[in-house]
Tab-separated table of C-alpha atoms and ligand atoms in Angstrom:
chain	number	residue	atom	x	y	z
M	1	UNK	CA	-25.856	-1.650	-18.689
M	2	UNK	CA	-23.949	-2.956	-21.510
M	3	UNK	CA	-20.614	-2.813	-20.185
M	4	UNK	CA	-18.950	-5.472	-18.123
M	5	UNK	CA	-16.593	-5.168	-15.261
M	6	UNK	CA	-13.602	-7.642	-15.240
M	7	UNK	CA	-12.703	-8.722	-11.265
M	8	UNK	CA	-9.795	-10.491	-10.699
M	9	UNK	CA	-9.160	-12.712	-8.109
M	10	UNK	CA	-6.801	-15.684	-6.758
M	11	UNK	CA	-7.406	-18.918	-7.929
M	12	UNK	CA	-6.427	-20.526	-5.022
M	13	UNK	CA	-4.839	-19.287	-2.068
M	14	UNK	CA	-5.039	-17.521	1.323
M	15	UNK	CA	-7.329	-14.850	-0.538
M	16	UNK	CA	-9.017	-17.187	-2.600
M	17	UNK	CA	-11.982	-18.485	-0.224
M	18	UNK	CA	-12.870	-14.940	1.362
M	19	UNK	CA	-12.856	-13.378	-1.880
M	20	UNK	CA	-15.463	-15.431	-3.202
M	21	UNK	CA	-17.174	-15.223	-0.161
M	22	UNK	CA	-17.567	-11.371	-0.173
M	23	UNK	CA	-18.719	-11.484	-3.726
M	24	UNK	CA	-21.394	-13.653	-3.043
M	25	UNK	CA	-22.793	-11.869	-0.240
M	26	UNK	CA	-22.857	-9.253	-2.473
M	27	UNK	CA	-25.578	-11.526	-3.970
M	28	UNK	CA	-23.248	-11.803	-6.723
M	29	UNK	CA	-24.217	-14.881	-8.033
M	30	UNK	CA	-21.443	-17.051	-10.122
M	31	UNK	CA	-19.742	-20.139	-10.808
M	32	UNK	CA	-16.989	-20.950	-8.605
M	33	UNK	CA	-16.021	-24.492	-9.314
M	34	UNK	CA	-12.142	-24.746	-9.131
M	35	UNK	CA	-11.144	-26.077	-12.650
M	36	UNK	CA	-12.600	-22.971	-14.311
M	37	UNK	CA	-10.464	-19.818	-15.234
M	38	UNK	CA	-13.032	-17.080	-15.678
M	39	UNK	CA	-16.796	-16.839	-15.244
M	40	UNK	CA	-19.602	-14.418	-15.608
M	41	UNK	CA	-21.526	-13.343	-13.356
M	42	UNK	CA	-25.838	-14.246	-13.992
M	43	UNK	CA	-27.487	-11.503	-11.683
M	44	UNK	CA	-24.965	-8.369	-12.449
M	45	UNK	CA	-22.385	-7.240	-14.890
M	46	UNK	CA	-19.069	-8.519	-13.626
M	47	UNK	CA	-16.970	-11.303	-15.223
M	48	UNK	CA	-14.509	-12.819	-12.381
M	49	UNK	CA	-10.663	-13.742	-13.484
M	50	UNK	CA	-9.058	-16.932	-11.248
M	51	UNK	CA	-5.146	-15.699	-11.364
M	52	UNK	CA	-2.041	-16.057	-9.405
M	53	UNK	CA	-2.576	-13.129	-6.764
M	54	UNK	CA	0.954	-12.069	-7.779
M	55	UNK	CA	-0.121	-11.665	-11.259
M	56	UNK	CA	-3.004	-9.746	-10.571
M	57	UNK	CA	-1.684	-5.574	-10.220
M	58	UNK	CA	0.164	-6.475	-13.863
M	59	UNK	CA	-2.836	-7.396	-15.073
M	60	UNK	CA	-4.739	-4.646	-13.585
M	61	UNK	CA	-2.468	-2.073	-14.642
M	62	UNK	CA	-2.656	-3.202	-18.189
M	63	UNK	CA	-6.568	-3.269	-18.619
M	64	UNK	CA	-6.646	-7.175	-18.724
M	65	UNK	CA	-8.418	-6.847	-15.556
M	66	UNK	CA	-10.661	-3.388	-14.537
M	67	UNK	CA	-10.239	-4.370	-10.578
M	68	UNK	CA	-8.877	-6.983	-8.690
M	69	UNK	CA	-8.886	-8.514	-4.961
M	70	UNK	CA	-5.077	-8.678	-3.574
M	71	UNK	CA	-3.091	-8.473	0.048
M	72	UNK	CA	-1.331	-4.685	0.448
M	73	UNK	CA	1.541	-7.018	0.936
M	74	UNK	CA	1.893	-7.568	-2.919
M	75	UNK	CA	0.570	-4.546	-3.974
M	76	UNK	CA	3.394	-2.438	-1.917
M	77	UNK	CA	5.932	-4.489	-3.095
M	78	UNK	CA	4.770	-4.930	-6.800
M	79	UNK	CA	4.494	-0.773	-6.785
M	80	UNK	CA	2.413	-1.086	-10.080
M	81	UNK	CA	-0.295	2.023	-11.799
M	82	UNK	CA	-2.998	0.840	-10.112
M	83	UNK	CA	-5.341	2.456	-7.520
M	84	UNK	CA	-6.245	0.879	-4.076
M	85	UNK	CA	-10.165	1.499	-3.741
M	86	UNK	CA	-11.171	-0.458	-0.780
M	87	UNK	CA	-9.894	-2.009	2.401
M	88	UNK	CA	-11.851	-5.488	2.687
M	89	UNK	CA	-10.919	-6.368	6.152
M	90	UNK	CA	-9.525	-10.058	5.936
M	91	UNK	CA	-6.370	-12.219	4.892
M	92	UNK	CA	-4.582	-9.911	7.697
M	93	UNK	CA	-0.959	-10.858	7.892
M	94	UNK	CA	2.102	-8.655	9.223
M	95	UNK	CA	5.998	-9.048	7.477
M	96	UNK	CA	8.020	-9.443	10.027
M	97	UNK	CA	12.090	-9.526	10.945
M	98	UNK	CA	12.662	-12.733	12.063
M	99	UNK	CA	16.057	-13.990	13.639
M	100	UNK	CA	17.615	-17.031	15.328
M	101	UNK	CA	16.327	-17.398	18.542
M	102	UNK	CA	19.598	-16.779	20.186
M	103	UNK	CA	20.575	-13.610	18.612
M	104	UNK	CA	20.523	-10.538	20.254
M	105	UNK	CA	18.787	-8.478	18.669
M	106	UNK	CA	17.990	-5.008	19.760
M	107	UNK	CA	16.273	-2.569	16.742
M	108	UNK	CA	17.141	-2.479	12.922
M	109	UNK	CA	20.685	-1.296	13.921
M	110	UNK	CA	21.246	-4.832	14.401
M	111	UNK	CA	20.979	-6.157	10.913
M	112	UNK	CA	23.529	-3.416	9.919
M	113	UNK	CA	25.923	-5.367	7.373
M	114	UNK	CA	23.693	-9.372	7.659
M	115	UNK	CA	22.181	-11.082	4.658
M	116	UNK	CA	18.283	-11.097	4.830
M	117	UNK	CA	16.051	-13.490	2.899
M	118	UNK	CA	12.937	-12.129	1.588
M	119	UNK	CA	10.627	-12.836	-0.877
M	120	UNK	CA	9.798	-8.929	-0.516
M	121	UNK	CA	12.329	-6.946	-1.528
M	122	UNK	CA	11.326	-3.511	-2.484
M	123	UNK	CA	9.105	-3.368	1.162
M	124	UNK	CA	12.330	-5.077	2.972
M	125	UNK	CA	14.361	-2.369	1.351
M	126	UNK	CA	12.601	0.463	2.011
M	127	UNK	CA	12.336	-0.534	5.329
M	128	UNK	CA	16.248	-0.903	5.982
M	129	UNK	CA	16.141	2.526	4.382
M	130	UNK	CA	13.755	4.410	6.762
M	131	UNK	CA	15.660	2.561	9.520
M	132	UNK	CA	18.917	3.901	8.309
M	133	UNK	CA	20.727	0.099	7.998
M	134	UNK	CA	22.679	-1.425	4.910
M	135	UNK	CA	22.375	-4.914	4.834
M	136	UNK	CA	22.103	-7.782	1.789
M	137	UNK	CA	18.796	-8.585	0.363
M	138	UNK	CA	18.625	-12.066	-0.702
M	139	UNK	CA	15.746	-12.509	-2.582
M	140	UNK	CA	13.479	-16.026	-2.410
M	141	UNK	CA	10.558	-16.956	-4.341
M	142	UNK	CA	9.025	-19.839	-1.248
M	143	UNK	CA	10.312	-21.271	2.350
M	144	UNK	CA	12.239	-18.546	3.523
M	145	UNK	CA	11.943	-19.594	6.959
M	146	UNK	CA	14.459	-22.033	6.639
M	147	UNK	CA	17.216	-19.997	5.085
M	148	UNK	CA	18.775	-19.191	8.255
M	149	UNK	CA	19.460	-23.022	9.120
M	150	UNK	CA	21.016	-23.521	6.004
M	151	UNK	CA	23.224	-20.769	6.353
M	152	UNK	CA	21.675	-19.139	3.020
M	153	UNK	CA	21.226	-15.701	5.524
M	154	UNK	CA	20.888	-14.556	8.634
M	155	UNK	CA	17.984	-13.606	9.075
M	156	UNK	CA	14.302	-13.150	7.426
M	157	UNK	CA	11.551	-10.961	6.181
M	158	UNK	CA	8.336	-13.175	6.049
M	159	UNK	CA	4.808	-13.043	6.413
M	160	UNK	CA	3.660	-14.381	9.647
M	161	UNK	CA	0.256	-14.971	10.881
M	162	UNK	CA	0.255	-16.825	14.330
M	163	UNK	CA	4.222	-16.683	14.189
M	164	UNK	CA	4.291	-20.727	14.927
M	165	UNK	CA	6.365	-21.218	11.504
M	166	UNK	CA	8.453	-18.861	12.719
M	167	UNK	CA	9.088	-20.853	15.721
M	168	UNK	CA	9.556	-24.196	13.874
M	169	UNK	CA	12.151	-23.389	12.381
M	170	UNK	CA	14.385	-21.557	15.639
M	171	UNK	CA	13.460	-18.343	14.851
M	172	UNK	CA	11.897	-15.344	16.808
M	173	UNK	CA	9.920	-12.084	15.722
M	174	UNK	CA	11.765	-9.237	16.346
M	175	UNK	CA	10.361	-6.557	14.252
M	176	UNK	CA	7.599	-5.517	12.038
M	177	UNK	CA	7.859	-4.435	8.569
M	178	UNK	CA	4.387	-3.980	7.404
M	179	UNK	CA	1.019	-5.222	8.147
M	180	UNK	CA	-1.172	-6.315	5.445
M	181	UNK	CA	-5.018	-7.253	4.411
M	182	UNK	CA	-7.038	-7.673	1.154
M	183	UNK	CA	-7.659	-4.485	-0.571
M	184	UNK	CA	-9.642	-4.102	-3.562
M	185	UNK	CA	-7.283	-2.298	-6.518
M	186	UNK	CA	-8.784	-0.394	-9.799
M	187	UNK	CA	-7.092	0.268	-13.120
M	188	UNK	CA	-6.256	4.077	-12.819
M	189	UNK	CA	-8.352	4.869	-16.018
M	190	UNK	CA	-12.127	3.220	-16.391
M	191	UNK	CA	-14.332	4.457	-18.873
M	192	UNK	CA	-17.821	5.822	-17.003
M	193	UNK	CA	-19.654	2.671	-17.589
M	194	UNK	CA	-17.581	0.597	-15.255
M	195	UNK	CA	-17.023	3.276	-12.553
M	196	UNK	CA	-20.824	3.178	-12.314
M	197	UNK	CA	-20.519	-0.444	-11.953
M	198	UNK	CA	-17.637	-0.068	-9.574
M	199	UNK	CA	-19.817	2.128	-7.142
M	200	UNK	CA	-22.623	-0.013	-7.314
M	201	UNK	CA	-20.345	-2.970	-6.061
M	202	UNK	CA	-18.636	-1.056	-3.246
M	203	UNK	CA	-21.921	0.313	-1.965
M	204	UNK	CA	-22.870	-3.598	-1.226
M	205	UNK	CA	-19.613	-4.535	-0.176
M	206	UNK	CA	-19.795	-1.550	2.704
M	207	UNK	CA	-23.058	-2.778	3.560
M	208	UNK	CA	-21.891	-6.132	4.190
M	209	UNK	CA	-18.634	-5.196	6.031
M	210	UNK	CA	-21.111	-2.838	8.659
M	211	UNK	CA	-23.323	-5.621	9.228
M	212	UNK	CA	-20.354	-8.079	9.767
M	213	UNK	CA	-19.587	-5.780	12.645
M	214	UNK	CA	-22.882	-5.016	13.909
M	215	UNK	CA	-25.613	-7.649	15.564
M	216	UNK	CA	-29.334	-7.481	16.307
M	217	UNK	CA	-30.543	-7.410	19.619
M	218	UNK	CA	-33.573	-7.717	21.374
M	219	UNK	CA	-34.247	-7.563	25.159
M	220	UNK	CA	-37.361	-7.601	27.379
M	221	UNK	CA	-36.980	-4.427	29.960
M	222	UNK	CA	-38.857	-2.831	32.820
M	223	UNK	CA	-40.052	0.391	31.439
M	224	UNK	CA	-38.607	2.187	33.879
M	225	UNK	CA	-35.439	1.469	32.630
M	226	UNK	CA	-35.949	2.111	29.307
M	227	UNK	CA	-34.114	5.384	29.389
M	228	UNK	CA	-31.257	4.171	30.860
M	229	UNK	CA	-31.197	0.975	28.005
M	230	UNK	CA	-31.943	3.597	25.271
M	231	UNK	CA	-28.711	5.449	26.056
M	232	UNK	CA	-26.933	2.256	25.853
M	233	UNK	CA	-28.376	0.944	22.666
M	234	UNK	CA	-28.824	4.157	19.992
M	235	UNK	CA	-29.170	1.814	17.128
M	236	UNK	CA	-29.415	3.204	13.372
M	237	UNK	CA	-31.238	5.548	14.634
M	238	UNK	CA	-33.350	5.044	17.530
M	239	UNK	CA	-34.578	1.718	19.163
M	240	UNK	CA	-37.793	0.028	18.547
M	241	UNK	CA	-39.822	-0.198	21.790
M	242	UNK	CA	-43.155	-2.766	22.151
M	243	UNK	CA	-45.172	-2.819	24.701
M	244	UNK	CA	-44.893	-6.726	26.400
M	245	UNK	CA	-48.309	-8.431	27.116
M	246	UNK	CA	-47.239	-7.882	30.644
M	247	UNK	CA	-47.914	-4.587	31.970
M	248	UNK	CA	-44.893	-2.183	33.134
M	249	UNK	CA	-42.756	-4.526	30.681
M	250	UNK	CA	-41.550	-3.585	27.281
M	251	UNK	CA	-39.508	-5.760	24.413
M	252	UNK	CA	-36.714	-3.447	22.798
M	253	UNK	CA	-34.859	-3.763	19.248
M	254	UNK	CA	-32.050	-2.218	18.451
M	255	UNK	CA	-28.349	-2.838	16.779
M	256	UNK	CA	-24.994	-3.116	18.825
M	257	UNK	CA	-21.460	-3.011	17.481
M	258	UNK	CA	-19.611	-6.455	17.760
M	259	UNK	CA	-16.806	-5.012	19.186
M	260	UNK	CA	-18.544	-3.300	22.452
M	261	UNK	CA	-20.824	-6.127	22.663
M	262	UNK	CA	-19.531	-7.926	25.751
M	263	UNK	CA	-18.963	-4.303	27.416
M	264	UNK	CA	-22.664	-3.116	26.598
M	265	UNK	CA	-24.145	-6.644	27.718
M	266	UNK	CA	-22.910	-5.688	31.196
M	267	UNK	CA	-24.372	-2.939	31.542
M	268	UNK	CA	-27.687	-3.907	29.813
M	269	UNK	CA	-27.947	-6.856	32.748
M	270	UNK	CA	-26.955	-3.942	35.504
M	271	UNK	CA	-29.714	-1.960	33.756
M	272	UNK	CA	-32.386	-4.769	34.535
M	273	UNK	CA	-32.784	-6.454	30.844
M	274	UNK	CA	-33.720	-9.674	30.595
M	275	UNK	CA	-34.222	-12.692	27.836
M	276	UNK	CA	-31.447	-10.413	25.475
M	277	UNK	CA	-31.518	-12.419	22.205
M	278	UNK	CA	-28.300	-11.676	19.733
M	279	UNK	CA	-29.056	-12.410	16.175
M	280	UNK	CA	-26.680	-12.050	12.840
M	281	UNK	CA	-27.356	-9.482	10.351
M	282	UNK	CA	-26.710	-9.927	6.436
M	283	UNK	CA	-26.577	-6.305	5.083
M	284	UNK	CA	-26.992	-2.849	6.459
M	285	UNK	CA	-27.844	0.130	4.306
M	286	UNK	CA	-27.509	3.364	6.020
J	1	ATP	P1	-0.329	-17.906	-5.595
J	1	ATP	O1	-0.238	-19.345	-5.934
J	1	ATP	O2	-1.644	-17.314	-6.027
J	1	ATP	O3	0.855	-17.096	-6.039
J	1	ATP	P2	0.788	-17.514	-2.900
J	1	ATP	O4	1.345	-18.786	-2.385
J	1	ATP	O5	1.703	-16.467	-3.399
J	1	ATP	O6	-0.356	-17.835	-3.965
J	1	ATP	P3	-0.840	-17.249	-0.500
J	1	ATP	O7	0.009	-17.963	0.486
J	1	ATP	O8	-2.111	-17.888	-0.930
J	1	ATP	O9	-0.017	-16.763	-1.763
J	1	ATP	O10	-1.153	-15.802	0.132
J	1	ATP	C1	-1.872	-14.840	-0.573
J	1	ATP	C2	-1.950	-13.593	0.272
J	1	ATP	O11	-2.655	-13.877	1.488
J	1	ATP	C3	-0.609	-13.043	0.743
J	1	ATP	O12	-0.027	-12.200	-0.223
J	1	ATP	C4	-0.999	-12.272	1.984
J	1	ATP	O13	-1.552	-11.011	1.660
J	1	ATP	C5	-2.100	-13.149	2.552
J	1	ATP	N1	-1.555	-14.095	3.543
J	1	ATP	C6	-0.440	-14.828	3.454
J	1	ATP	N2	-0.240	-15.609	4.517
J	1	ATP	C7	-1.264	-15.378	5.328
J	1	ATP	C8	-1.653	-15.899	6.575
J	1	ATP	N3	-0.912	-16.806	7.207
J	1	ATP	N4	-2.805	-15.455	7.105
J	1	ATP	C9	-3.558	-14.552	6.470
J	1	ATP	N5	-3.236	-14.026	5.275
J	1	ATP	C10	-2.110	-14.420	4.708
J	2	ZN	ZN1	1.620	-15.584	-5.030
């Protein structure tokens, strides 16, 4: 392939680490040391961008950049031409309403007519909108938290992750506005060659997201519960069943889906299984 695909990502930032992360279990392998701007890639044909994540759907609307890793957050704000390809699962955040912890605050209604700091306007307005409430948008670039105590607004519209800022500075979460993880964006017109490249990429980043939620797991069972386990466990396709040196016993592989892990363990135990080992997986391809 002679072509190269142009990825940009933040330079540093909440998105920053992860990003890197999923690219390299890709087994995309590149320079990440933080004073550089741009590298290439050695093992595939993909030349990574370190920008300002707010820069990032400019510069992937223009072409500077083919695709880019960003939160929905500034994406639905920035509203620019680009296209959201891929939902990559981390850097979750919500925007929330916030409001001094003494107001009384009841639904939207109640910001009718109050002065809201936000460094997201356009998602803060359309909000107000579908809610049916005029109020003042006062836009801020950083700390919005503390506008209320300085009697710059009444109340916010901020990101919040564990809602402790929030807290610090007398206010409470009253309402959400939008909730928000790292998508992957595209430039809405790529020539062939970097589509191909493109597909390539997302094909091993959906492998690695459905082994992130799956494990490996082996157990030792009596076979005559090896129906009853085999219902539990379906696997990829079916599991793998060994015969154990001792005789009526049988080891069994098979894959389980982190989130009814705890929930099938139960069952497995009720079932009779014993020594159940849980291991990590790196990919899956299905
Ligand atoms: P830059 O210097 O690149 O402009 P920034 O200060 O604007 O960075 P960050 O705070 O690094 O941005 O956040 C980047 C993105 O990470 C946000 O747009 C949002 O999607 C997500 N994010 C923000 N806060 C959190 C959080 N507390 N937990 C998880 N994700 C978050
Ligand atoms: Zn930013």
């Amino acid at each position: 392939m002679s072509e190269i695909l142009r990825l940009a990502i933040q330079k540093s930032g909440r998105l920053s680490e992860d990003s890197i992360k999923l690219i390299k279990e890709c087994s995309i392998d590149f320079s990440s040391s933080g004073a550089i701007l741009k590298s290439t890639a050695y093992n595939f044909p993909i030349e990574i961008l370190y920008l300002r994540d707010d820069d990032i759907p400019g510069y992937v609307a223009d072409g500077v950049a083919d695709i880019g890793i960003i939160g929905e957050n500034v994406a639905s704000e920035q509203k620019k031409n680009v296209l959201t390809v891929d939902k990559l699962g981390f850097s979750r955040c919500r925007l929330s309403i916030g409001v001094p912890k003494n107001m009384d605050y009841q639904s939207a209604k109640s910001l009718e007519g109050k002065k809201i700091a936000t460094s997201y306007p356009n998602i803060l307005s359309d909000f107000l909108y579908d809610n049916g409430v005029k109020a003042f948008i006062h836009e801020i670039s950083g700390s919005v938290e503390i506008a209320p105590s300085i009697g710059l607004a009444d109340a916010v519209c901020d990101i919040v992750s564990s809602g402790s800022t929030l807290i610090s500075n007398g206010l409470k979460e009253v309402d959400l506005v939008f909730r928000s993880e790292a998508i992957l964006i595209s430039n809405p017109t790529l020539s062939e060659g970097k589509k191909k490249i493109i597909d390539e990429l997302l094909f091993r980043i959906t492998s690695v997201k459905t082994a992130k939620n799956t494990k490996y797991i082996l157990l030792n069972a009596p076979n005559k519960s090896l129906d009853k386990i085999t219902k539990l466990l379906p696997g990829v396709k079916s599991p793998t069943v060994m015969p154990l040196a001792e005789p009526g016993w049988s080891s069994l592989h098979s894959v389980v889906k982190e989130d009814q892990f705890w929930e099938i363990i139960g069952k497995l135990k009720e079932a009779g299984a014993e020594g159940i080992l849980v291991l990590p997986i790196e990919k899956i391809i299905v």
